Amino acid sequence: MIQEETKKATYTIPIGPIHPALKEPVQLMLEIEGEKVVNTDVRVGQVHRSIEWLGMNRNNPVQSLYVAERICGICNICHPFCLAIAVEQAANITVPDRAEYIRVIASEMERIHSHLLWAGVAAHEIGFDTVFYLTWRVREEIMDLIEYLFGNRVTKAVLQFGGVRRDITAEQLPRIRKSLDYYKSVFEHLRRVFLEDKTVRMRTRNVGVLSTEDALKLLSVGPSGRASGVPKDVRQDQPYSAYADLNVKAITPDIITGTVVGDVYDRIIVRLLEVKQAVGIIEECIERMPEGPIMSEPKMPRLLKLLTDAAGEGVGRVEAPRGEDIHYVRLEAGQSTLATWKVRAPTYVNLVAVPTILRGMQIADVPITFASLDPCMSCTNRVLITDRTTGRESVLGYEELHRLSVEKTRGLQR
Amino acid sequence: MNLLGENIWLNGVIIIFGSAILVFIGGAFGMLYRGIDRKLVAHMQGRIGPPIVQPFRDVRKLLMKENIIPDGAISWLFNAAPFLALISTGSILLFVPLFGQPALLGGYGDLILVLYLLIIPSLAFVVGGFASSSPYATVGAQREMIVMMSYEAPLAVVALGIAWRISQIPGAADPFLMSTIAQYPIWNLLGPVGVIGAVLMLFTLIVVTVGEAAKVPFDVAEAETEIAGGLLVEYSGRNLSLFYLSDLIKAFAMSSLVVALFIPYNLSPVLGITAAVAAGIVDGLFFLVKVFVVMFISISFIRTGMARFKISQASTVYVLAMTVVALVGMLLIWADFVIRV
């Protein structure tokens, strides 16, 4: 390669793998000119845990469901939900209506929790610690509610193939309504803090801009894509589970501001509005939830037998708090575990946009800009190349990866 | 003003011991105020916060810790910078009136010297940052220099404004001397228009104090979430504790300067206390209250209510906004003088 002549000397600053701005290990190699970011290289792979391999090597798929819950602590509903949809499709299991509603309630609670957590982190990234504490205090309420309903503050462990493991009883409804009312009352306060505060605006407006064209080109999903004006939402485009009854609309920032900029500020708007939307969805679910069983097959041995006998493929698509989550599952008759399990978490797609949104930003903008995608590293790391003899880890370039893929495909065709 | 007649040896002894005691007192009160500040901020944020003695414990702990020098660092410079920072901040205390008493070396240096002395600790931070060879520290050092250069202009305008008004008093001594400034409190010299100008100047000085103390929104040089502590990222143990102490003392000295320039009043004449010891105690306590008020507004309160600026924004705030505010204040004081004479 010919070294291009540069006018100003650039230097490289590594952000990560361990850095106060990052909540999970990832490495951003920033090429800096003065205070300006010229180029970025994202290096993932620091939290590779062979999770798909683990999931395929449990004793049975039900155990894999709990592995799926632990792909990422925050997305502890969307991953098992996605896996459950895929397995149910592969094994032809029908889920009772009531269970579908409880699944939706759980996943909207997860969304409220995730977005509030993100908002706190974002405030911390711009050095506004007071708002960080405020937001996380507001977040306590949903965690208490989750504990009340599912027995744990974060990880819910409520899903099961063919239904859910815990019912929501009539006595529990007033407590749920109390929490929802709390969020409705506090929403206006949060909106003022995040959208009207001058310093927050100074730090987030026109920062990390992802234009609508770029968002379409780079296939951004979830709030990051919607903030750039791409009304893409699995709950709207291909409603799954009880969302089919609910008429969810994708939220774009022009609802409040009238225009789409695609910056960090817009991402805050989208996430805040989605908290409000989630509260509405839970309320509607409580109203419309039909009576009935919550599991299609309550007896565990029969469920396991059914899953062992089943053969087929399934794909689950779920709108996770960070965007579209996809699980692919293949079941083989007579095999008690998942034959194939492939996870594609939303961050995997959104990371592609990082060099674009960081270009031209100042170093000070990097933490908030990167965090504005709500990146989830543990969801993303899937492949790590390690040379066993030397113990060295390496990164595959495009050409080598292409060559290996072609070889693999040829091998399969034979 | 000579302290004790013409005996140069006695003067020397007093100056050396006095400086040591002042640095000690400055450090102790600096730590106390930092503890109170952290507690108050914690309460404003809905937290319990650390105990007020936490800064004392932090310093003790740091002094016990290993002092690590990175491989790529210029070690003599890396080690010298913390001492330079502490000594220069300590020397500011010698020229600023403390506890309602005249400055210890007030006769040897004036406001202009204090303004120059305020630059040296920042320079020491910058030197230490560059010497530590970390890219984060390098970015932090660059930012510290920019912030430092940015707040010099408004600071100088404030100092000039006050000194100019005092220089117009017939028979006033050198207007830059701290004793002269204490003799003619600025508010007593001004009419309504001038008071507005002085308020603007006080506001400017408080905003400059935030930058001098390197607190949110002007803590760009340390910016934990961006450059992982910036200047101080490689410092540990004894060196870090020296920087920590010099930071505390600088905040104390800067607040004392605000008090000296704008609130040089004493309580003892008001209460009619004439006994020297009693008056000294009353004035000393009143001084601590005044410094607390300045620190609460400029450090605790502002950092609770704001996000961190970017370096460009921080620089703009000082170079443009604050300089203009200070200049308007100065113009109003001038206009006030012209109207009333």
Coordinates of C-alpha atoms in Angstrom, one line a residue, chain A residues 108-109 111-117 134-146 175-191 272 275-280 282-283:
Chain A
E108 CA -41.7 -4.0 27.7
M109 CA -40.6 -3.9 31.3
R111 CA -37.3 -2.0 27.6
I112 CA -38.2 0.5 30.3
H113 CA -35.4 -0.8 32.4
S114 CA -32.9 -0.8 29.6
H115 CA -33.7 2.7 28.3
L116 CA -33.5 4.2 31.8
L117 CA -30.2 2.5 32.4
L134 CA -31.7 10.9 39.2
T135 CA -32.4 8.6 36.3
W136 CA -31.1 5.5 38.1
R137 CA -33.3 6.4 41.1
V138 CA -36.3 6.5 38.7
R139 CA -35.1 3.1 37.3
E140 CA -35.4 1.5 40.8
E141 CA -39.2 1.5 40.5
I142 CA -39.3 -0.8 37.5
M143 CA -36.7 -3.1 39.1
D144 CA -38.9 -3.4 42.2
L145 CA -41.8 -4.2 40.0
I146 CA -39.9 -6.8 38.1
R175 CA -49.1 -2.9 42.1
I176 CA -48.3 -2.9 38.4
R177 CA -50.7 0.1 37.8
K178 CA -49.0 1.9 40.7
S179 CA -45.6 1.6 39.0
L180 CA -47.0 2.6 35.6
D181 CA -48.7 5.7 37.1
Y182 CA -45.4 6.6 38.7
Y183 CA -43.6 6.5 35.3
K184 CA -46.4 8.5 33.8
S185 CA -46.1 11.2 36.5
V186 CA -42.3 11.3 36.3
F187 CA -42.1 11.3 32.5
E188 CA -42.6 15.1 32.2
H189 CA -39.8 15.7 34.7
L190 CA -37.4 13.4 32.7
R191 CA -38.4 15.1 29.5
L272 CA -37.5 8.6 26.2
V275 CA -40.3 4.4 27.7
K276 CA -43.7 6.2 27.5
Q277 CA -44.8 3.8 24.7
A278 CA -43.8 0.8 26.8
V279 CA -45.9 2.0 29.7
G280 CA -48.8 2.3 27.3
I282 CA -48.1 -2.8 29.4
E283 CA -51.3 -1.0 30.3

